[in-house]
């Protein structure tokens, strides 16, 4: 079963679930087979521009999505998903994709009913990103320098490269900017330190060594498991998720034979020096609810 979750950029298992279903920056798609997870894919959200609030329904159905885990949505898209045979479940404030998928597999998520639809439905001004029954967050203007410091909402455009090869690993263009609560360890430490004191419009390039990024590679995280434990269509190079005490853990399939699968549970960027080129797009004050939740809410 292919499960979709609206997420904030850059998406993936560790991504924060977006509270605004139709206006999320990305959708993280997770293949679920019984009690295990398979391939994980992140796709940008085409938004409402193509077909209004029903566009995400058609878009996700075209991707082969069979279930959706989300927050609120209007009555029309909810009915559209149900008519298309897509089950919709409440994320129950799980926070991240990994936690939501773990709860989904365990059968702990509640399926949406008509009473769960936002009262504003799909009517009104569709250009308003909060029209699905969510009040916009009213942020108090920052007094004094609007620079990057603890507990401020920071928005970045970025390009991530491998300095050893010059290969571009990630870019925010087309995926949406990175948005996070500064000082909470939500981005790699080396980049977070380099951003301190910057203001909107500032642009820097930062070399982040492995110890300040995703850590060194650990040979012990390369493991072998019985081939029969994996889905039949798995191939070398695919990224999967395996259950662990900390929730689903992404792994790369290194090799397969008839009896054994060799998997790498190291982060794909572990052991690599990373070259970040970032532009500060915006710096805003966080609201009390965000400080309590420890993450950006809208």
PDB file of C-alpha atoms in Angstrom:
ATOM      1  CA  UNK A   1       0.000   0.000   0.000  1.00  0.00           C
ATOM      2  CA  UNK A   2       1.331   3.433  -0.949  1.00  0.00           C
ATOM      3  CA  UNK A   3       0.766   5.968   1.851  1.00  0.00           C
ATOM      4  CA  UNK A   4       1.118   9.732   1.298  1.00  0.00           C
ATOM      5  CA  UNK A   5       1.811  12.305   4.014  1.00  0.00           C
ATOM      6  CA  UNK A   6       1.904  16.087   3.396  1.00  0.00           C
ATOM      7  CA  UNK A   7       5.249  17.328   4.683  1.00  0.00           C
ATOM      8  CA  UNK A   8       7.390  20.385   5.078  1.00  0.00           C
ATOM      9  CA  UNK A   9      10.526  20.507   2.919  1.00  0.00           C
ATOM     10  CA  UNK A  10      12.734  18.626   2.387  1.00  0.00           C
ATOM     11  CA  UNK A  11      10.371  15.709   3.157  1.00  0.00           C
ATOM     12  CA  UNK A  12      11.380  12.187   4.166  1.00  0.00           C
ATOM     13  CA  UNK A  13      10.964  10.096   7.309  1.00  0.00           C
ATOM     14  CA  UNK A  14      12.261  12.802   9.637  1.00  0.00           C
ATOM     15  CA  UNK A  15      10.189  15.567   8.040  1.00  0.00           C
ATOM     16  CA  UNK A  16       7.552  17.499   9.955  1.00  0.00           C
ATOM     17  CA  UNK A  17       3.988  16.751   8.885  1.00  0.00           C
ATOM     18  CA  UNK A  18       2.377  19.820   7.327  1.00  0.00           C
ATOM     19  CA  UNK A  19      -0.832  20.965   8.976  1.00  0.00           C
ATOM     20  CA  UNK A  20      -2.060  22.388   5.661  1.00  0.00           C
ATOM     21  CA  UNK A  21      -2.824  19.389   3.465  1.00  0.00           C
ATOM     22  CA  UNK A  22      -3.300  21.179   0.140  1.00  0.00           C
ATOM     23  CA  UNK A  23      -0.512  23.685   0.690  1.00  0.00           C
ATOM     24  CA  UNK A  24       2.242  21.429   2.005  1.00  0.00           C
ATOM     25  CA  UNK A  25       5.646  21.932   0.418  1.00  0.00           C
ATOM     26  CA  UNK A  26       6.086  18.247  -0.364  1.00  0.00           C
ATOM     27  CA  UNK A  27       4.394  14.869  -0.108  1.00  0.00           C
ATOM     28  CA  UNK A  28       6.362  11.974   1.346  1.00  0.00           C
ATOM     29  CA  UNK A  29       5.217   8.663  -0.150  1.00  0.00           C
ATOM     30  CA  UNK A  30       5.929   5.485   1.821  1.00  0.00           C
ATOM     31  CA  UNK A  31       5.345   1.964   0.538  1.00  0.00           C
ATOM     32  CA  UNK A  32       3.878  -0.135   3.362  1.00  0.00           C
ATOM     33  CA  UNK A  33       3.776  -3.927   3.143  1.00  0.00           C
ATOM     34  CA  UNK A  34       2.262  -5.563   6.216  1.00  0.00           C
ATOM     35  CA  UNK A  35       4.396  -4.487   9.173  1.00  0.00           C
ATOM     36  CA  UNK A  36       7.340  -3.279   7.101  1.00  0.00           C
ATOM     37  CA  UNK A  37       8.011  -0.294   4.882  1.00  0.00           C
ATOM     38  CA  UNK A  38       9.623  -0.177   1.479  1.00  0.00           C
ATOM     39  CA  UNK A  39      10.630   2.583  -0.900  1.00  0.00           C
ATOM     40  CA  UNK A  40      10.315   6.189   0.278  1.00  0.00           C
ATOM     41  CA  UNK A  41       9.784   8.941  -2.288  1.00  0.00           C
ATOM     42  CA  UNK A  42       9.467  12.704  -1.860  1.00  0.00           C
ATOM     43  CA  UNK A  43       7.576  14.694  -4.485  1.00  0.00           C
ATOM     44  CA  UNK A  44       6.849  18.436  -4.628  1.00  0.00           C
ATOM     45  CA  UNK A  45       3.265  19.551  -4.132  1.00  0.00           C
ATOM     46  CA  UNK A  46       1.760  20.960  -7.318  1.00  0.00           C
ATOM     47  CA  UNK A  47      -0.573  23.032  -5.160  1.00  0.00           C
ATOM     48  CA  UNK A  48      -4.034  24.336  -5.920  1.00  0.00           C
ATOM     49  CA  UNK A  49      -3.007  26.167  -9.081  1.00  0.00           C
ATOM     50  CA  UNK A  50      -4.063  23.282 -11.312  1.00  0.00           C
ATOM     51  CA  UNK A  51      -7.699  22.633 -10.534  1.00  0.00           C
ATOM     52  CA  UNK A  52      -8.328  24.356  -7.205  1.00  0.00           C
ATOM     53  CA  UNK A  53      -8.698  22.396  -3.994  1.00  0.00           C
ATOM     54  CA  UNK A  54      -9.464  19.163  -5.871  1.00  0.00           C
ATOM     55  CA  UNK A  55      -6.080  19.214  -7.626  1.00  0.00           C
ATOM     56  CA  UNK A  56      -4.234  17.345  -4.831  1.00  0.00           C
ATOM     57  CA  UNK A  57      -6.844  14.570  -5.022  1.00  0.00           C
ATOM     58  CA  UNK A  58      -6.157  13.921  -8.706  1.00  0.00           C
ATOM     59  CA  UNK A  59      -2.422  14.458  -8.304  1.00  0.00           C
ATOM     60  CA  UNK A  60      -1.992  11.923  -5.490  1.00  0.00           C
ATOM     61  CA  UNK A  61      -4.294   9.385  -7.115  1.00  0.00           C
ATOM     62  CA  UNK A  62      -2.140   9.584 -10.259  1.00  0.00           C
ATOM     63  CA  UNK A  63       0.861   8.642  -8.108  1.00  0.00           C
ATOM     64  CA  UNK A  64      -0.931   5.447  -7.060  1.00  0.00           C
ATOM     65  CA  UNK A  65      -1.606   6.603  -3.487  1.00  0.00           C
ATOM     66  CA  UNK A  66      -4.008   4.326  -1.603  1.00  0.00           C
ATOM     67  CA  UNK A  67      -3.997   6.015   1.818  1.00  0.00           C
ATOM     68  CA  UNK A  68      -3.374   9.537   3.077  1.00  0.00           C
ATOM     69  CA  UNK A  69      -2.337  10.613   6.576  1.00  0.00           C
ATOM     70  CA  UNK A  70      -3.199  14.272   7.136  1.00  0.00           C
ATOM     71  CA  UNK A  71      -4.572  16.969   9.422  1.00  0.00           C
ATOM     72  CA  UNK A  72      -7.658  18.928   8.426  1.00  0.00           C
ATOM     73  CA  UNK A  73      -9.101  19.218   4.932  1.00  0.00           C
ATOM     74  CA  UNK A  74     -12.285  20.472   3.331  1.00  0.00           C
ATOM     75  CA  UNK A  75     -15.358  18.379   2.658  1.00  0.00           C
ATOM     76  CA  UNK A  76     -14.917  18.344  -1.120  1.00  0.00           C
ATOM     77  CA  UNK A  77     -11.368  16.935  -1.194  1.00  0.00           C
ATOM     78  CA  UNK A  78     -12.271  14.443   1.553  1.00  0.00           C
ATOM     79  CA  UNK A  79     -15.221  13.229  -0.510  1.00  0.00           C
ATOM     80  CA  UNK A  80     -12.986  13.167  -3.588  1.00  0.00           C
ATOM     81  CA  UNK A  81     -10.453  10.912  -1.900  1.00  0.00           C
ATOM     82  CA  UNK A  82     -13.168   8.611  -0.611  1.00  0.00           C
ATOM     83  CA  UNK A  83     -14.767   8.370  -4.067  1.00  0.00           C
ATOM     84  CA  UNK A  84     -11.338   7.548  -5.533  1.00  0.00           C
ATOM     85  CA  UNK A  85     -10.867   4.740  -3.012  1.00  0.00           C
ATOM     86  CA  UNK A  86      -8.165   6.552  -1.023  1.00  0.00           C
ATOM     87  CA  UNK A  87      -8.523   6.095   2.739  1.00  0.00           C
ATOM     88  CA  UNK A  88      -7.791   9.236   4.785  1.00  0.00           C
ATOM     89  CA  UNK A  89      -6.426   8.991   8.328  1.00  0.00           C
ATOM     90  CA  UNK A  90      -5.790  11.631  10.987  1.00  0.00           C
ATOM     91  CA  UNK A  91      -2.114  12.049  11.864  1.00  0.00           C
ATOM     92  CA  UNK A  92      -3.142  12.432  15.542  1.00  0.00           C
ATOM     93  CA  UNK A  93      -0.394  15.027  16.169  1.00  0.00           C
ATOM     94  CA  UNK A  94       2.373  12.505  15.523  1.00  0.00           C
ATOM     95  CA  UNK A  95       4.676  15.308  14.373  1.00  0.00           C
ATOM     96  CA  UNK A  96       6.965  13.438  11.978  1.00  0.00           C
ATOM     97  CA  UNK A  97       6.486  11.025   9.100  1.00  0.00           C
ATOM     98  CA  UNK A  98       8.362   8.256  10.919  1.00  0.00           C
ATOM     99  CA  UNK A  99       6.050   8.415  13.937  1.00  0.00           C
ATOM    100  CA  UNK A 100       2.926   8.619  11.787  1.00  0.00           C
ATOM    101  CA  UNK A 101       3.927   5.616   9.669  1.00  0.00           C
ATOM    102  CA  UNK A 102       4.727   3.592  12.774  1.00  0.00           C
ATOM    103  CA  UNK A 103       1.272   4.428  14.169  1.00  0.00           C
ATOM    104  CA  UNK A 104      -0.335   3.662  10.790  1.00  0.00           C
ATOM    105  CA  UNK A 105       1.267   0.206  10.681  1.00  0.00           C
ATOM    106  CA  UNK A 106       0.191  -0.434  14.276  1.00  0.00           C
ATOM    107  CA  UNK A 107      -3.405   0.502  13.403  1.00  0.00           C
ATOM    108  CA  UNK A 108      -3.413   3.427  15.830  1.00  0.00           C
ATOM    109  CA  UNK A 109      -4.583   6.149  13.424  1.00  0.00           C
ATOM    110  CA  UNK A 110      -8.245   7.085  13.185  1.00  0.00           C
ATOM    111  CA  UNK A 111      -9.888   7.150   9.761  1.00  0.00           C
ATOM    112  CA  UNK A 112     -11.529  10.430   8.726  1.00  0.00           C
ATOM    113  CA  UNK A 113     -15.305  10.726   8.608  1.00  0.00           C
ATOM    114  CA  UNK A 114     -17.519  13.517   7.201  1.00  0.00           C
ATOM    115  CA  UNK A 115     -17.575  15.241  10.602  1.00  0.00           C
ATOM    116  CA  UNK A 116     -13.800  15.702  10.415  1.00  0.00           C
ATOM    117  CA  UNK A 117     -13.965  17.937   7.343  1.00  0.00           C
ATOM    118  CA  UNK A 118     -13.096  21.584   7.955  1.00  0.00           C
ATOM    119  CA  UNK A 119     -16.210  23.714   7.980  1.00  0.00           C
ATOM    120  CA  UNK A 120     -14.856  26.119   5.366  1.00  0.00           C
ATOM    121  CA  UNK A 121     -14.527  23.214   2.956  1.00  0.00           C
ATOM    122  CA  UNK A 122     -13.324  24.317  -0.433  1.00  0.00           C
ATOM    123  CA  UNK A 123     -15.251  27.543  -0.602  1.00  0.00           C
ATOM    124  CA  UNK A 124     -14.048  31.065  -0.266  1.00  0.00           C
ATOM    125  CA  UNK A 125     -10.743  32.482  -1.419  1.00  0.00           C
ATOM    126  CA  UNK A 126      -8.618  29.573  -2.630  1.00  0.00           C
ATOM    127  CA  UNK A 127      -5.590  31.821  -2.788  1.00  0.00           C
ATOM    128  CA  UNK A 128      -5.655  31.944   1.008  1.00  0.00           C
ATOM    129  CA  UNK A 129      -3.295  29.215   2.234  1.00  0.00           C
ATOM    130  CA  UNK A 130      -5.323  28.860   5.412  1.00  0.00           C
ATOM    131  CA  UNK A 131      -8.792  28.518   3.936  1.00  0.00           C
ATOM    132  CA  UNK A 132      -9.172  24.904   5.038  1.00  0.00           C
ATOM    133  CA  UNK A 133     -10.403  25.946   8.454  1.00  0.00           C
ATOM    134  CA  UNK A 134      -6.984  26.839   9.902  1.00  0.00           C
ATOM    135  CA  UNK A 135      -6.508  30.322  11.343  1.00  0.00           C
ATOM    136  CA  UNK A 136      -3.321  31.949  10.048  1.00  0.00           C
ATOM    137  CA  UNK A 137      -0.539  32.382  12.565  1.00  0.00           C
ATOM    138  CA  UNK A 138      -0.216  36.021  13.550  1.00  0.00           C
ATOM    139  CA  UNK A 139       3.427  36.759  14.219  1.00  0.00           C
ATOM    140  CA  UNK A 140       4.553  39.760  16.233  1.00  0.00           C
ATOM    141  CA  UNK A 141       7.146  41.858  14.361  1.00  0.00           C
ATOM    142  CA  UNK A 142      10.662  41.484  15.726  1.00  0.00           C
ATOM    143  CA  UNK A 143      11.833  44.474  17.724  1.00  0.00           C
ATOM    144  CA  UNK A 144      15.433  45.344  16.972  1.00  0.00           C
ATOM    145  CA  UNK A 145      17.676  43.379  14.583  1.00  0.00           C
ATOM    146  CA  UNK A 146      15.781  40.636  12.736  1.00  0.00           C
ATOM    147  CA  UNK A 147      18.796  38.359  12.742  1.00  0.00           C
ATOM    148  CA  UNK A 148      19.110  34.601  13.133  1.00  0.00           C
ATOM    149  CA  UNK A 149      19.097  33.621  16.786  1.00  0.00           C
ATOM    150  CA  UNK A 150      17.573  31.011  19.089  1.00  0.00           C
ATOM    151  CA  UNK A 151      13.824  30.389  18.845  1.00  0.00           C
ATOM    152  CA  UNK A 152      13.272  32.332  15.647  1.00  0.00           C
ATOM    153  CA  UNK A 153      11.659  30.885  12.530  1.00  0.00           C
ATOM    154  CA  UNK A 154      14.273  30.866   9.774  1.00  0.00           C
ATOM    155  CA  UNK A 155      13.611  30.236   6.087  1.00  0.00           C
ATOM    156  CA  UNK A 156      16.502  29.305   3.777  1.00  0.00           C
ATOM    157  CA  UNK A 157      17.064  28.638   0.114  1.00  0.00           C
ATOM    158  CA  UNK A 158      19.954  26.237  -0.290  1.00  0.00           C
ATOM    159  CA  UNK A 159      22.118  24.142  -2.561  1.00  0.00           C
ATOM    160  CA  UNK A 160      23.936  21.149  -1.065  1.00  0.00           C
ATOM    161  CA  UNK A 161      26.952  19.751  -2.906  1.00  0.00           C
ATOM    162  CA  UNK A 162      29.516  17.007  -2.399  1.00  0.00           C
ATOM    163  CA  UNK A 163      32.821  18.940  -2.482  1.00  0.00           C
ATOM    164  CA  UNK A 164      34.749  15.778  -3.346  1.00  0.00           C
ATOM    165  CA  UNK A 165      32.915  15.332  -6.648  1.00  0.00           C
ATOM    166  CA  UNK A 166      31.123  18.643  -7.219  1.00  0.00           C
ATOM    167  CA  UNK A 167      27.843  16.720  -7.436  1.00  0.00           C
ATOM    168  CA  UNK A 168      24.706  18.598  -6.413  1.00  0.00           C
ATOM    169  CA  UNK A 169      22.995  16.477  -3.769  1.00  0.00           C
ATOM    170  CA  UNK A 170      19.985  18.652  -2.956  1.00  0.00           C
ATOM    171  CA  UNK A 171      18.557  21.997  -4.004  1.00  0.00           C
ATOM    172  CA  UNK A 172      15.588  23.869  -2.580  1.00  0.00           C
ATOM    173  CA  UNK A 173      14.438  25.179  -5.960  1.00  0.00           C
ATOM    174  CA  UNK A 174      11.436  23.135  -7.006  1.00  0.00           C
ATOM    175  CA  UNK A 175      11.150  21.556  -3.548  1.00  0.00           C
ATOM    176  CA  UNK A 176      10.521  24.636  -1.464  1.00  0.00           C
ATOM    177  CA  UNK A 177      12.795  26.401   1.029  1.00  0.00           C
ATOM    178  CA  UNK A 178      13.998  24.921   4.304  1.00  0.00           C
ATOM    179  CA  UNK A 179      12.042  26.304   7.273  1.00  0.00           C
ATOM    180  CA  UNK A 180      12.902  25.529  10.879  1.00  0.00           C
ATOM    181  CA  UNK A 181      13.055  26.767  14.453  1.00  0.00           C
ATOM    182  CA  UNK A 182      16.607  27.954  15.017  1.00  0.00           C
ATOM    183  CA  UNK A 183      18.572  26.640  17.976  1.00  0.00           C
ATOM    184  CA  UNK A 184      16.565  23.420  18.361  1.00  0.00           C
ATOM    185  CA  UNK A 185      18.981  21.128  16.509  1.00  0.00           C
ATOM    186  CA  UNK A 186      16.661  20.674  13.537  1.00  0.00           C
ATOM    187  CA  UNK A 187      19.461  21.084  10.975  1.00  0.00           C
ATOM    188  CA  UNK A 188      23.061  19.867  11.011  1.00  0.00           C
ATOM    189  CA  UNK A 189      25.142  21.529  13.713  1.00  0.00           C
ATOM    190  CA  UNK A 190      27.823  22.932  11.412  1.00  0.00           C
ATOM    191  CA  UNK A 191      25.308  24.788   9.280  1.00  0.00           C
ATOM    192  CA  UNK A 192      23.262  25.984  12.247  1.00  0.00           C
ATOM    193  CA  UNK A 193      26.302  27.576  13.905  1.00  0.00           C
ATOM    194  CA  UNK A 194      27.283  29.350  10.682  1.00  0.00           C
ATOM    195  CA  UNK A 195      23.851  30.987  10.387  1.00  0.00           C
ATOM    196  CA  UNK A 196      23.972  32.761  13.754  1.00  0.00           C
ATOM    197  CA  UNK A 197      23.607  36.519  13.390  1.00  0.00           C
ATOM    198  CA  UNK A 198      22.708  36.520   9.688  1.00  0.00           C
ATOM    199  CA  UNK A 199      19.771  38.562   8.374  1.00  0.00           C
ATOM    200  CA  UNK A 200      17.310  38.342   5.498  1.00  0.00           C
ATOM    201  CA  UNK A 201      19.142  38.457   2.170  1.00  0.00           C
ATOM    202  CA  UNK A 202      22.495  37.296   3.544  1.00  0.00           C
ATOM    203  CA  UNK A 203      24.187  34.570   1.528  1.00  0.00           C
ATOM    204  CA  UNK A 204      26.990  32.301   2.706  1.00  0.00           C
ATOM    205  CA  UNK A 205      28.833  29.156   1.715  1.00  0.00           C
ATOM    206  CA  UNK A 206      29.695  26.700   4.477  1.00  0.00           C
ATOM    207  CA  UNK A 207      31.893  23.593   4.483  1.00  0.00           C
ATOM    208  CA  UNK A 208      30.547  21.153   7.079  1.00  0.00           C
ATOM    209  CA  UNK A 209      32.846  18.272   8.128  1.00  0.00           C
ATOM    210  CA  UNK A 210      31.307  14.872   8.944  1.00  0.00           C
ATOM    211  CA  UNK A 211      31.560  15.395  12.700  1.00  0.00           C
ATOM    212  CA  UNK A 212      29.362  18.510  12.389  1.00  0.00           C
ATOM    213  CA  UNK A 213      27.109  16.955   9.769  1.00  0.00           C
ATOM    214  CA  UNK A 214      25.791  13.404   9.710  1.00  0.00           C
ATOM    215  CA  UNK A 215      28.701  11.817  11.544  1.00  0.00           C
ATOM    216  CA  UNK A 216      31.235   9.213  10.395  1.00  0.00           C
ATOM    217  CA  UNK A 217      30.267   6.019   8.639  1.00  0.00           C
ATOM    218  CA  UNK A 218      29.819   3.125  11.040  1.00  0.00           C
ATOM    219  CA  UNK A 219      30.711  -0.307   9.588  1.00  0.00           C
ATOM    220  CA  UNK A 220      28.471  -1.918  12.207  1.00  0.00           C
ATOM    221  CA  UNK A 221      25.452  -0.299  10.544  1.00  0.00           C
ATOM    222  CA  UNK A 222      25.993  -2.440   7.436  1.00  0.00           C
ATOM    223  CA  UNK A 223      23.947  -5.547   8.178  1.00  0.00           C
ATOM    224  CA  UNK A 224      22.697  -8.732   6.544  1.00  0.00           C
ATOM    225  CA  UNK A 225      19.114  -9.951   6.836  1.00  0.00           C
ATOM    226  CA  UNK A 226      17.217 -12.883   5.298  1.00  0.00           C
ATOM    227  CA  UNK A 227      16.101 -12.074   1.751  1.00  0.00           C
ATOM    228  CA  UNK A 228      12.610 -13.339   2.578  1.00  0.00           C
ATOM    229  CA  UNK A 229      12.149 -10.454   5.040  1.00  0.00           C
ATOM    230  CA  UNK A 230      12.073  -7.938   2.181  1.00  0.00           C
ATOM    231  CA  UNK A 231       9.408  -7.314  -0.482  1.00  0.00           C
ATOM    232  CA  UNK A 232       9.831  -9.294  -3.702  1.00  0.00           C
ATOM    233  CA  UNK A 233      10.377  -6.212  -5.882  1.00  0.00           C
ATOM    234  CA  UNK A 234      13.321  -4.799  -3.907  1.00  0.00           C
ATOM    235  CA  UNK A 235      16.445  -4.054  -5.953  1.00  0.00           C
ATOM    236  CA  UNK A 236      19.992  -2.921  -5.046  1.00  0.00           C
ATOM    237  CA  UNK A 237      20.194   0.844  -4.637  1.00  0.00           C
ATOM    238  CA  UNK A 238      16.649   1.217  -3.330  1.00  0.00           C
ATOM    239  CA  UNK A 239      15.987   3.088  -0.081  1.00  0.00           C
ATOM    240  CA  UNK A 240      13.699   1.287   2.351  1.00  0.00           C
ATOM    241  CA  UNK A 241      12.614   1.722   5.941  1.00  0.00           C
ATOM    242  CA  UNK A 242      13.078  -0.954   8.589  1.00  0.00           C
ATOM    243  CA  UNK A 243      11.418  -1.088  11.979  1.00  0.00           C
ATOM    244  CA  UNK A 244      13.642  -0.264  14.947  1.00  0.00           C
ATOM    245  CA  UNK A 245      13.118   0.751  18.600  1.00  0.00           C
ATOM    246  CA  UNK A 246      13.309   4.389  17.426  1.00  0.00           C
ATOM    247  CA  UNK A 247      10.737   3.872  14.675  1.00  0.00           C
ATOM    248  CA  UNK A 248      11.251   3.284  10.931  1.00  0.00           C
ATOM    249  CA  UNK A 249      14.932   3.648   9.950  1.00  0.00           C
ATOM    250  CA  UNK A 250      15.931   4.325   6.314  1.00  0.00           C
ATOM    251  CA  UNK A 251      18.364   1.803   4.823  1.00  0.00           C
ATOM    252  CA  UNK A 252      19.986   1.405   1.410  1.00  0.00           C
ATOM    253  CA  UNK A 253      19.905  -2.023  -0.228  1.00  0.00           C
ATOM    254  CA  UNK A 254      23.533  -2.756  -1.146  1.00  0.00           C
ATOM    255  CA  UNK A 255      23.212  -6.245  -2.598  1.00  0.00           C
ATOM    256  CA  UNK A 256      20.886  -9.230  -2.851  1.00  0.00           C
ATOM    257  CA  UNK A 257      21.179 -12.942  -3.458  1.00  0.00           C
ATOM    258  CA  UNK A 258      18.704 -15.791  -3.091  1.00  0.00           C
ATOM    259  CA  UNK A 259      19.143 -16.016   0.676  1.00  0.00           C
ATOM    260  CA  UNK A 260      20.576 -12.748   1.988  1.00  0.00           C
ATOM    261  CA  UNK A 261      20.120  -8.989   1.656  1.00  0.00           C
ATOM    262  CA  UNK A 262      22.957  -6.641   2.602  1.00  0.00           C
ATOM    263  CA  UNK A 263      21.705  -3.306   3.940  1.00  0.00           C
ATOM    264  CA  UNK A 264      23.390  -0.036   4.912  1.00  0.00           C
ATOM    265  CA  UNK A 265      21.702   1.852   7.761  1.00  0.00           C
ATOM    266  CA  UNK A 266      24.195   4.733   7.708  1.00  0.00           C
ATOM    267  CA  UNK A 267      22.781   8.082   6.640  1.00  0.00           C
ATOM    268  CA  UNK A 268      23.532   8.601   2.915  1.00  0.00           C
ATOM    269  CA  UNK A 269      25.666  11.631   3.831  1.00  0.00           C
ATOM    270  CA  UNK A 270      27.507   9.941   6.718  1.00  0.00           C
ATOM    271  CA  UNK A 271      31.266  10.327   6.410  1.00  0.00           C
ATOM    272  CA  UNK A 272      30.952  13.100   3.825  1.00  0.00           C
ATOM    273  CA  UNK A 273      32.065  16.688   4.006  1.00  0.00           C
ATOM    274  CA  UNK A 274      29.126  18.802   2.864  1.00  0.00           C
ATOM    275  CA  UNK A 275      29.183  22.074   0.946  1.00  0.00           C
ATOM    276  CA  UNK A 276      26.153  24.261   1.703  1.00  0.00           C
ATOM    277  CA  UNK A 277      25.367  27.426  -0.236  1.00  0.00           C
ATOM    278  CA  UNK A 278      22.480  29.149   1.532  1.00  0.00           C
ATOM    279  CA  UNK A 279      20.488  32.361   1.311  1.00  0.00           C
ATOM    280  CA  UNK A 280      18.471  33.620   4.269  1.00  0.00           C
ATOM    281  CA  UNK A 281      14.989  34.214   2.840  1.00  0.00           C
ATOM    282  CA  UNK A 282      13.257  35.321   6.032  1.00  0.00           C
ATOM    283  CA  UNK A 283      13.636  35.551   9.805  1.00  0.00           C
ATOM    284  CA  UNK A 284      10.468  35.731  11.923  1.00  0.00           C
ATOM    285  CA  UNK A 285       9.476  35.592  15.556  1.00  0.00           C
ATOM    286  CA  UNK A 286       8.122  32.242  16.717  1.00  0.00           C
ATOM    287  CA  UNK A 287       4.743  32.150  18.453  1.00  0.00           C
ATOM    288  CA  UNK A 288       4.196  30.573  21.865  1.00  0.00           C
ATOM    289  CA  UNK A 289       2.630  27.432  20.367  1.00  0.00           C
ATOM    290  CA  UNK A 290       5.727  26.852  18.232  1.00  0.00           C
ATOM    291  CA  UNK A 291       8.055  27.295  21.188  1.00  0.00           C
ATOM    292  CA  UNK A 292       6.017  24.747  23.133  1.00  0.00           C
ATOM    293  CA  UNK A 293       5.866  22.302  20.209  1.00  0.00           C
ATOM    294  CA  UNK A 294       9.527  22.827  19.347  1.00  0.00           C
ATOM    295  CA  UNK A 295       8.814  23.190  15.628  1.00  0.00           C
ATOM    296  CA  UNK A 296       7.354  25.537  13.024  1.00  0.00           C
ATOM    297  CA  UNK A 297       3.578  25.211  12.797  1.00  0.00           C
ATOM    298  CA  UNK A 298       2.645  27.420   9.867  1.00  0.00           C
TER     299      UNK A 298
END
